[in-house]
Every structure is written in C-alpha cells, then in structure tokens.
C-alpha cells in the first residue's frame, strides 16, 4: 500500500490532480499509523482531511473519517474516534451519501465495546441496526 500511495502522490502532483494527491497523502498516513509511526501517521491523515475539505469536495469524507477513527480505535483513543465517526455520519446525512454507513456503524460498535465493555448492549444495538439496514 505504501508504494501505491507514494506513486499516487507523485503522479497526481505531476499532472495536477489535487484530489488524488491528497488521497495518496491520506493513505501514506494510514500506512505510517499501521507500521509503528502512529502519531505521525494520524497527524498526516488529519492534515490530509483538512486539505481535502479545503478543496470543497466532500464525496469521500465519511470514508476518510471512518478510516481515521479505526486507526484511533487501535490506539485506544476512543473519544476521539467517536468524534470522527459522528462527523462521518453528519456528512453522510448532509450529502445523502450512504455507501459507507455500514462501516461507520461497524467501527462505532467496536469503539463502544472496546472503550467500555459495560456498554456491550450499546455496541450490540449498533450491530442490530446494521443488520436491519443491510440484511444478508
């Protein structure tokens, strides 16, 4: 993934595709966060999101927010992860863009469960909601 993210940044910069350049930078951060450079990777992901928002585009923000939340979950930053998931839900509702709702709910239930096993019922509720929305 790192090789592809780096190539995406280089080619996008060369041909003037800011959307794809920022996307490549986001995935560079994701790779960093997955391979031991957690704080640097998270910061790069956050900066990429800010840059993407600066373009005025919003079509994949729920995906970016949820991917960042999952990285934060892996680093036990539960409240911060939930905050990003709330942003993802709001943007998805605003843009009527629901292709990623299932993943948002899945990550939210993991965060709720791992942050406080006593909240298992809340996590299970999200799983039931997910199942009702996306049967099969």
C-alpha positions as YAML, in Angstrom:
chain: A
units: angstrom
residues:
- id: 1
  name: UNK
  ca: [0.00, 0.00, 0.00]
- id: 2
  name: UNK
  ca: [2.86, 2.38, 0.80]
- id: 3
  name: UNK
  ca: [4.32, 2.04, -2.68]
- id: 4
  name: UNK
  ca: [0.95, 2.77, -4.31]
- id: 5
  name: UNK
  ca: [0.26, 5.73, -2.01]
- id: 6
  name: UNK
  ca: [3.67, 7.22, -2.81]
- id: 7
  name: UNK
  ca: [3.16, 6.72, -6.55]
- id: 8
  name: UNK
  ca: [-0.30, 8.26, -6.33]
- id: 9
  name: UNK
  ca: [1.14, 11.38, -4.68]
- id: 10
  name: UNK
  ca: [3.94, 11.71, -7.24]
- id: 11
  name: UNK
  ca: [1.79, 11.18, -10.34]
- id: 12
  name: UNK
  ca: [-1.02, 13.37, -9.02]
- id: 13
  name: UNK
  ca: [1.39, 16.17, -8.26]
- id: 14
  name: UNK
  ca: [2.97, 15.87, -11.69]
- id: 15
  name: UNK
  ca: [-0.36, 16.03, -13.52]
- id: 16
  name: UNK
  ca: [-2.15, 18.45, -11.20]
- id: 17
  name: UNK
  ca: [-4.78, 16.23, -9.60]
- id: 18
  name: UNK
  ca: [-5.15, 17.62, -6.05]
- id: 19
  name: UNK
  ca: [-7.95, 15.23, -5.06]
- id: 20
  name: UNK
  ca: [-5.80, 12.19, -5.83]
- id: 21
  name: UNK
  ca: [-2.68, 13.74, -4.35]
- id: 22
  name: UNK
  ca: [-4.48, 14.32, -1.06]
- id: 23
  name: UNK
  ca: [-5.92, 10.81, -1.20]
- id: 24
  name: UNK
  ca: [-2.39, 9.43, -1.63]
- id: 25
  name: UNK
  ca: [-1.18, 11.51, 1.31]
- id: 26
  name: UNK
  ca: [-4.03, 10.18, 3.43]
- id: 27
  name: UNK
  ca: [-3.01, 6.61, 2.68]
- id: 28
  name: UNK
  ca: [0.64, 7.43, 3.36]
- id: 29
  name: UNK
  ca: [-0.51, 8.47, 6.83]
- id: 30
  name: UNK
  ca: [-2.58, 5.32, 7.18]
- id: 31
  name: UNK
  ca: [0.44, 3.17, 6.33]
- id: 32
  name: UNK
  ca: [2.57, 5.08, 8.84]
- id: 33
  name: UNK
  ca: [-0.05, 4.56, 11.55]
- id: 34
  name: UNK
  ca: [-0.20, 0.83, 10.78]
- id: 35
  name: UNK
  ca: [3.56, 0.33, 10.75]
- id: 36
  name: UNK
  ca: [4.63, 1.86, 14.04]
- id: 37
  name: UNK
  ca: [4.66, 5.59, 13.31]
- id: 38
  name: UNK
  ca: [1.28, 6.06, 14.93]
- id: 39
  name: UNK
  ca: [1.28, 9.72, 15.93]
- id: 40
  name: UNK
  ca: [2.98, 10.84, 12.70]
- id: 41
  name: UNK
  ca: [0.55, 8.78, 10.64]
- id: 42
  name: UNK
  ca: [-2.50, 10.07, 12.48]
- id: 43
  name: UNK
  ca: [-1.31, 13.65, 12.04]
- id: 44
  name: UNK
  ca: [-0.78, 13.08, 8.30]
- id: 45
  name: UNK
  ca: [-4.26, 11.59, 7.98]
- id: 46
  name: UNK
  ca: [-5.77, 14.57, 9.82]
- id: 47
  name: UNK
  ca: [-3.83, 17.06, 7.68]
- id: 48
  name: UNK
  ca: [-4.96, 15.27, 4.53]
- id: 49
  name: UNK
  ca: [-8.57, 15.51, 5.66]
- id: 50
  name: UNK
  ca: [-8.17, 19.25, 6.26]
- id: 51
  name: UNK
  ca: [-6.56, 19.67, 2.84]
- id: 52
  name: UNK
  ca: [-9.35, 17.67, 1.22]
- id: 53
  name: UNK
  ca: [-12.00, 19.77, 2.94]
- id: 54
  name: UNK
  ca: [-10.19, 22.86, 1.65]
- id: 55
  name: UNK
  ca: [-10.86, 21.75, -1.93]
- id: 56
  name: UNK
  ca: [-14.61, 21.98, -1.34]
- id: 57
  name: UNK
  ca: [-15.09, 18.33, -2.23]
- id: 58
  name: UNK
  ca: [-16.88, 16.10, 0.22]
- id: 59
  name: UNK
  ca: [-17.73, 12.90, -1.58]
- id: 60
  name: UNK
  ca: [-15.41, 10.57, 0.31]
- id: 61
  name: UNK
  ca: [-15.16, 12.30, 3.66]
- id: 62
  name: UNK
  ca: [-17.19, 9.64, 5.51]
- id: 63
  name: UNK
  ca: [-14.67, 7.07, 4.29]
- id: 64
  name: UNK
  ca: [-11.68, 9.17, 5.40]
- id: 65
  name: UNK
  ca: [-13.27, 9.95, 8.78]
- id: 66
  name: UNK
  ca: [-14.08, 6.30, 9.43]
- id: 67
  name: UNK
  ca: [-10.63, 5.07, 8.40]
- id: 68
  name: UNK
  ca: [-9.07, 7.60, 10.78]
- id: 69
  name: UNK
  ca: [-11.47, 6.55, 13.54]
- id: 70
  name: UNK
  ca: [-10.43, 2.92, 13.10]
- id: 71
  name: UNK
  ca: [-6.76, 3.88, 13.44]
- id: 72
  name: UNK
  ca: [-7.61, 5.87, 16.57]
- id: 73
  name: UNK
  ca: [-9.51, 2.87, 17.92]
- id: 74
  name: UNK
  ca: [-6.36, 0.79, 17.50]
- id: 75
  name: UNK
  ca: [-4.53, 3.39, 19.58]
- id: 76
  name: UNK
  ca: [-7.17, 3.42, 22.35]
- id: 77
  name: UNK
  ca: [-8.26, 6.99, 21.53]
- id: 78
  name: UNK
  ca: [-11.91, 6.12, 21.89]
- id: 79
  name: UNK
  ca: [-13.48, 9.56, 22.39]
- id: 80
  name: UNK
  ca: [-11.51, 10.97, 19.50]
- id: 81
  name: UNK
  ca: [-12.58, 8.04, 17.31]
- id: 82
  name: UNK
  ca: [-16.25, 8.56, 18.22]
- id: 83
  name: UNK
  ca: [-15.90, 12.25, 17.36]
- id: 84
  name: UNK
  ca: [-14.69, 11.40, 13.84]
- id: 85
  name: UNK
  ca: [-17.47, 8.85, 13.42]
- id: 86
  name: UNK
  ca: [-20.05, 11.49, 14.37]
- id: 87
  name: UNK
  ca: [-18.56, 13.74, 11.68]
- id: 88
  name: UNK
  ca: [-18.79, 10.87, 9.20]
- id: 89
  name: UNK
  ca: [-22.47, 10.33, 9.99]
- id: 90
  name: UNK
  ca: [-23.28, 14.04, 9.71]
- id: 91
  name: UNK
  ca: [-21.55, 14.40, 6.34]
- id: 92
  name: UNK
  ca: [-23.18, 11.22, 5.02]
- id: 93
  name: UNK
  ca: [-26.60, 12.56, 6.02]
- id: 94
  name: UNK
  ca: [-25.92, 16.02, 4.63]
- id: 95
  name: UNK
  ca: [-24.64, 14.73, 1.29]
- id: 96
  name: UNK
  ca: [-27.12, 11.83, 1.13]
- id: 97
  name: UNK
  ca: [-24.10, 9.63, 0.67]
- id: 98
  name: UNK
  ca: [-24.72, 6.34, 2.41]
- id: 99
  name: UNK
  ca: [-22.35, 3.95, 0.66]
- id: 100
  name: UNK
  ca: [-20.21, 3.76, 3.79]
- id: 101
  name: UNK
  ca: [-22.85, 3.70, 6.54]
- id: 102
  name: UNK
  ca: [-22.35, 0.02, 7.31]
- id: 103
  name: UNK
  ca: [-18.66, 0.55, 8.02]
- id: 104
  name: UNK
  ca: [-19.37, 3.62, 10.14]
- id: 105
  name: UNK
  ca: [-21.75, 1.55, 12.29]
- id: 106
  name: UNK
  ca: [-19.33, -1.36, 12.50]
- id: 107
  name: UNK
  ca: [-16.46, 0.82, 13.70]
- id: 108
  name: UNK
  ca: [-18.74, 2.68, 16.11]
- id: 109
  name: UNK
  ca: [-19.85, -0.59, 17.71]
- id: 110
  name: UNK
  ca: [-16.20, -1.67, 18.10]
- id: 111
  name: UNK
  ca: [-15.28, 1.65, 19.70]
- id: 112
  name: UNK
  ca: [-18.21, 1.47, 22.12]
- id: 113
  name: UNK
  ca: [-17.43, -2.10, 23.08]
- id: 114
  name: UNK
  ca: [-13.66, -1.66, 23.48]
- id: 115
  name: UNK
  ca: [-13.92, 1.64, 25.30]
- id: 116
  name: UNK
  ca: [-16.22, 0.23, 27.93]
- id: 117
  name: UNK
  ca: [-17.24, -3.42, 27.88]
- id: 118
  name: UNK
  ca: [-20.16, -2.46, 30.13]
- id: 119
  name: UNK
  ca: [-21.57, -0.67, 27.06]
- id: 120
  name: UNK
  ca: [-21.78, -4.01, 25.31]
- id: 121
  name: UNK
  ca: [-25.54, -3.52, 24.95]
- id: 122
  name: UNK
  ca: [-24.99, -0.24, 23.05]
- id: 123
  name: UNK
  ca: [-22.44, -1.91, 20.79]
- id: 124
  name: UNK
  ca: [-24.84, -4.78, 20.16]
- id: 125
  name: UNK
  ca: [-27.62, -2.28, 19.37]
- id: 126
  name: UNK
  ca: [-25.48, -0.81, 16.62]
- id: 127
  name: UNK
  ca: [-24.85, -4.31, 15.29]
- id: 128
  name: UNK
  ca: [-28.60, -4.97, 15.22]
- id: 129
  name: UNK
  ca: [-29.17, -1.64, 13.47]
- id: 130
  name: UNK
  ca: [-26.51, -2.57, 10.95]
- id: 131
  name: UNK
  ca: [-28.17, -5.94, 10.38]
- id: 132
  name: UNK
  ca: [-31.57, -4.31, 9.89]
- id: 133
  name: UNK
  ca: [-30.22, -1.76, 7.43]
- id: 134
  name: UNK
  ca: [-28.09, -4.22, 5.49]
- id: 135
  name: UNK
  ca: [-29.56, -7.72, 5.70]
- id: 136
  name: UNK
  ca: [-27.67, -10.62, 4.25]
...
